CSV table of C-alpha atoms and ligand atoms in Angstrom, one decimal:
chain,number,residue,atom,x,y,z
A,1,UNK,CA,-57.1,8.4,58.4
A,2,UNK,CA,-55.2,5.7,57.2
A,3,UNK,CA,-51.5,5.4,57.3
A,4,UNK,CA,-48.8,3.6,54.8
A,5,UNK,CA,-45.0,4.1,55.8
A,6,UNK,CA,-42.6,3.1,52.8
A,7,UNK,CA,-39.1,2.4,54.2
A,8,UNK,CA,-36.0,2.2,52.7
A,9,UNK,CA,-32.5,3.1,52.2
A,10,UNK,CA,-33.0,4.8,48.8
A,11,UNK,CA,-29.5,5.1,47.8
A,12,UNK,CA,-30.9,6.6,45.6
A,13,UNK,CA,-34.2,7.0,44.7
A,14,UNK,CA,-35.2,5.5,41.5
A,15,UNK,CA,-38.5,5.0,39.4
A,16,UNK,CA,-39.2,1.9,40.7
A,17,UNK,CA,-39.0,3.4,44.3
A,18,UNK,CA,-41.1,6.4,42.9
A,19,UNK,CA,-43.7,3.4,41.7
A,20,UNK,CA,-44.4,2.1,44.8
A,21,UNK,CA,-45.1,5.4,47.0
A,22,UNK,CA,-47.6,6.2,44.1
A,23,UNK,CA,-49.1,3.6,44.7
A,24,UNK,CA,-49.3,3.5,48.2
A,25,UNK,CA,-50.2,7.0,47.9
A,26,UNK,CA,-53.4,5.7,45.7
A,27,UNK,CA,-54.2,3.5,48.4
A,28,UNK,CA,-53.8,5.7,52.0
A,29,UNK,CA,-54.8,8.6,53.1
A,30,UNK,CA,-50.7,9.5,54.1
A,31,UNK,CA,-47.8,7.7,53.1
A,32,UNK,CA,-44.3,8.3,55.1
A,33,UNK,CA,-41.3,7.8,52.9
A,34,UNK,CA,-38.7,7.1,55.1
A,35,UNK,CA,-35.1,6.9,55.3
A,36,UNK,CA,-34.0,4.2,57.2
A,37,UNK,CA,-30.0,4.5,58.2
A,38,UNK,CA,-29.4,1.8,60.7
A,39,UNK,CA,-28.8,-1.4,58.1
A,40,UNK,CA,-24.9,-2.5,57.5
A,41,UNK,CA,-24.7,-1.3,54.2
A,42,UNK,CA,-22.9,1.9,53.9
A,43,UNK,CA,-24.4,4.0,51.6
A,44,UNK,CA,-23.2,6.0,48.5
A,45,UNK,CA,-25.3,8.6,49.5
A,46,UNK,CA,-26.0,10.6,53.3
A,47,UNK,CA,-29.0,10.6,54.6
A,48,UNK,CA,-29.7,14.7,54.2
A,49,UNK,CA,-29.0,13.3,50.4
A,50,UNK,CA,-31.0,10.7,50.1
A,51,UNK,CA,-33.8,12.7,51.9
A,52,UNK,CA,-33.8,16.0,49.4
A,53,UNK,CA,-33.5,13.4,46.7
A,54,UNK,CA,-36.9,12.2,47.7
A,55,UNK,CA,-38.5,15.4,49.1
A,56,UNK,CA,-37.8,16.7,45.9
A,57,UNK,CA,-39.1,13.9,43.6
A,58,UNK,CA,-42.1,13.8,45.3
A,59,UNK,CA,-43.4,17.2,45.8
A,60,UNK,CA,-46.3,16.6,43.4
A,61,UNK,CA,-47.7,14.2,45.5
A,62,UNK,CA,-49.8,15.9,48.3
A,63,UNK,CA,-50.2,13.2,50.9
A,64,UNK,CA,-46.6,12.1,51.1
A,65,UNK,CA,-44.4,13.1,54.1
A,66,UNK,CA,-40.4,12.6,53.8
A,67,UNK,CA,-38.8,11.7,57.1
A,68,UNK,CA,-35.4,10.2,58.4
A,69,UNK,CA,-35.1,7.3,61.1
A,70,UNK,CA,-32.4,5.1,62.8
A,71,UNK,CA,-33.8,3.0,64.6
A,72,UNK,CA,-35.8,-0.5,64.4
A,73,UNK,CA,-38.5,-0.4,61.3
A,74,UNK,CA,-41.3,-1.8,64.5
A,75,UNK,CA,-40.6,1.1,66.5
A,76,UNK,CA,-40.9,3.5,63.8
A,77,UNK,CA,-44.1,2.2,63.2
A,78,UNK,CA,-45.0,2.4,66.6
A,79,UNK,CA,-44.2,5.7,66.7
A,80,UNK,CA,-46.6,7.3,63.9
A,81,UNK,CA,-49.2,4.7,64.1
A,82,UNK,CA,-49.0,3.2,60.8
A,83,UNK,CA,-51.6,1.4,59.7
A,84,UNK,CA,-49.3,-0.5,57.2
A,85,UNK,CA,-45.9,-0.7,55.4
A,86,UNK,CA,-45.6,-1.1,51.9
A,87,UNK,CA,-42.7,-2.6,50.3
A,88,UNK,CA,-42.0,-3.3,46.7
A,89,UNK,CA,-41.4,-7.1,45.1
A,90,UNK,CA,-39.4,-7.6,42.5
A,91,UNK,CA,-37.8,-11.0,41.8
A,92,UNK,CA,-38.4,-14.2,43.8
A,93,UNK,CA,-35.2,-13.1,45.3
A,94,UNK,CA,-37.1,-10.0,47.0
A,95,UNK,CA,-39.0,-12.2,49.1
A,96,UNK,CA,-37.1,-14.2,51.2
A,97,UNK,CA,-35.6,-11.1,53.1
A,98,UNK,CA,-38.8,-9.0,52.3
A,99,UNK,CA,-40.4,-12.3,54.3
A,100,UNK,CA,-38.3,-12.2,57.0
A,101,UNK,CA,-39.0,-8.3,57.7
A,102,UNK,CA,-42.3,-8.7,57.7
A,103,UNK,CA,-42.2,-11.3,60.3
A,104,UNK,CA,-39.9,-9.9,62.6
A,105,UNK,CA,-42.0,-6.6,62.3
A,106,UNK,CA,-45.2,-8.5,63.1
A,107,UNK,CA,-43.7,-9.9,66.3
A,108,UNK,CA,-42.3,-7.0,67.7
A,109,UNK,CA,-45.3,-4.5,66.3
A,110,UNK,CA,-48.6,-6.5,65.1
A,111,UNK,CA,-50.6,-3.4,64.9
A,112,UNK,CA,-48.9,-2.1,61.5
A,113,UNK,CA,-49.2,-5.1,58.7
A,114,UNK,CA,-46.9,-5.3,56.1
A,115,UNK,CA,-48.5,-5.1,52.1
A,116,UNK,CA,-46.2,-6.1,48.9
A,117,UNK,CA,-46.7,-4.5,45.9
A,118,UNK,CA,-45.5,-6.3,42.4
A,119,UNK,CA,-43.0,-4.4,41.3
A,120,UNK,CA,-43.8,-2.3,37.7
A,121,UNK,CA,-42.7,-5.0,34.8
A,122,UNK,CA,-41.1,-2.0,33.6
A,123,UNK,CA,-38.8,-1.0,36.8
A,124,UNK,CA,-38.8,-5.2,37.6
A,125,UNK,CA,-34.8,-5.4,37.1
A,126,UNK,CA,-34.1,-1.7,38.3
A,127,UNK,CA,-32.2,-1.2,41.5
A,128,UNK,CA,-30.2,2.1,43.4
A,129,UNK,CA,-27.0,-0.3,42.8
A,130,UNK,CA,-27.7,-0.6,38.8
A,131,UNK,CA,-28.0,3.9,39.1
A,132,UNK,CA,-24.8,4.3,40.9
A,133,UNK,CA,-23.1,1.9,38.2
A,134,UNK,CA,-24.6,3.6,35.6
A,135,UNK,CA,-23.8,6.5,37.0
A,136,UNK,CA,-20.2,6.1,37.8
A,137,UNK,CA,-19.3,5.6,34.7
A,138,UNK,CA,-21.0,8.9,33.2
A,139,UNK,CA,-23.8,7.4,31.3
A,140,UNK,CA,-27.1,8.5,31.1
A,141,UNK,CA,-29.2,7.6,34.1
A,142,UNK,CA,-32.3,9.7,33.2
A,143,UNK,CA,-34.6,6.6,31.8
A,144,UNK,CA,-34.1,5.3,35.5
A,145,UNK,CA,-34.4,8.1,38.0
A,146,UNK,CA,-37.2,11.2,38.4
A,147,UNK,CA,-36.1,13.8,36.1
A,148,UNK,CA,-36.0,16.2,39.0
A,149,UNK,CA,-33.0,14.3,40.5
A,150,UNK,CA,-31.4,12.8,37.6
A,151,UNK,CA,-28.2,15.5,36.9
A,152,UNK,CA,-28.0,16.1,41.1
A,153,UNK,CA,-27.1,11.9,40.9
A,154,UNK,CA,-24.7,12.0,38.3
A,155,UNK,CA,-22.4,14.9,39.1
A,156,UNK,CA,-22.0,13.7,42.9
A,157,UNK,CA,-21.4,9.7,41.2
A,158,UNK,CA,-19.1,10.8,38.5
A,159,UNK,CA,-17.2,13.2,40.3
A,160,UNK,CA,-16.3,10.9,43.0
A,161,UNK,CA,-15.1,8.5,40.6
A,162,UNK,CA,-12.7,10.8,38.8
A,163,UNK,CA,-11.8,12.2,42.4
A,164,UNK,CA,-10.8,8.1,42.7
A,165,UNK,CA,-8.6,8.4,40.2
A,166,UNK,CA,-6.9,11.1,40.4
A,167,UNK,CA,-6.5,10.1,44.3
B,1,ADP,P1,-33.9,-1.7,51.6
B,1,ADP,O1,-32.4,-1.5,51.9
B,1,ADP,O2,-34.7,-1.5,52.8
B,1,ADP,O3,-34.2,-2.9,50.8
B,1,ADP,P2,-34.3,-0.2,49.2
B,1,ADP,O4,-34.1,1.2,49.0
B,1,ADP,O5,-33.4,-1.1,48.4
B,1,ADP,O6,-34.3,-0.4,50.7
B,1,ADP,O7,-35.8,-0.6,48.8
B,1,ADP,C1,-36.9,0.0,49.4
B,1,ADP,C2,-38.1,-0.7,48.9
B,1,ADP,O8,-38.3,-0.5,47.5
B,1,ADP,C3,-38.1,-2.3,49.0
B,1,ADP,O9,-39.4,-2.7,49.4
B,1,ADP,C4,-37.7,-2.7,47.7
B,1,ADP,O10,-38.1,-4.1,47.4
B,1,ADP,C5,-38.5,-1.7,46.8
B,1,ADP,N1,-37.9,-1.6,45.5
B,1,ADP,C6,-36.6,-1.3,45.2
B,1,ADP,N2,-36.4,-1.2,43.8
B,1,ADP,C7,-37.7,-1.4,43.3
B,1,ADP,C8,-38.2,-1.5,42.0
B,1,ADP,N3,-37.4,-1.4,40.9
B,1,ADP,N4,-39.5,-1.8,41.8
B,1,ADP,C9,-40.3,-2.0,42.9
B,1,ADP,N5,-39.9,-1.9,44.2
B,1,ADP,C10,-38.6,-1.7,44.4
């Protein structure tokens, strides 16, 4: 049984994340989709959000599992076995730090290599930061987020910002 784990901080999920998983899904026999939380970004979202955003975006997809981590990406790994991680290019810009994971992850856990996937030309300039944008200012984010997810996005986004300004 082969094993793919997709990592990520998926704040939120958007079509181009939902791209990559398919695919990986295409490719393994189980793909883990998982919520990392340890980075120094601070996220819009929590991680119970982030996760129901994906559980629920990819229920369709039988061989996907949805899990939550904090912790080192290698130990992770380490822990389910994984076979591989998949991670998603997009602009040159991508791979310098997409590089550098994949090196550091190799030192401290060869057994689990990392793949890149080209990024859909379609989802190539898409990010989580260009959704909350969108969002925030109560446009339409549907063209760039599953359907299932899309309104659950926008009302917590657009009511924080008018919870900004009336604060
Ligand atoms: P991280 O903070 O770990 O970079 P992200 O949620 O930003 O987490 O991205 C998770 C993975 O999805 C990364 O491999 C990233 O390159 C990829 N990714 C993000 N957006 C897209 C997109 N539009 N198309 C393809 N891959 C993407």
């Amino acid at each position: 049984m082969s094993l793919a784990i997709c990592p990520g901080s998926f704040d939120p999920l958007t079509l181009g994340h939902l791209d990559i998983i398919s695919r990986a899904a295409r490719m393994f026999d189980s793909v883990v989709v998982v919520v990392m939380f340890n980075s120094g970004k601070s996220p819009a979202f929590t991680v119970e959000e982030r996760y129901a955003f994906i559980r629920k975006s990819v229920a369709g997809i039988p061989n996907v599992e949805v899990d939550t981590y904090e912790g080192l990406l290698a130990d992770y790994c380490a822990l389910r076995g994984a076979d591989a991680v998949v991670r998603g290019l997009r602009v040159m810009s991508d791979f310098e730090y997409e590089f550098q994971m994949a090196l550091t992850n190799n030192s401290l856990h060869p057994q689990t290599e990392t793949i890149f996937l080209p990024a859909n030309r379609e989802y190539m300039f898409l990010s989580s930061s260009v959704v909350r944008e969108i969002a925030r200012f109560g446009r339409d984010i549907s063209p760039f987020v599953p359907p299932e997810i899309a309104l659950d996005i926008q009302a917590r986004l657009c009511g924080k910002e008018k919870q900004h300004e009336r604060g």
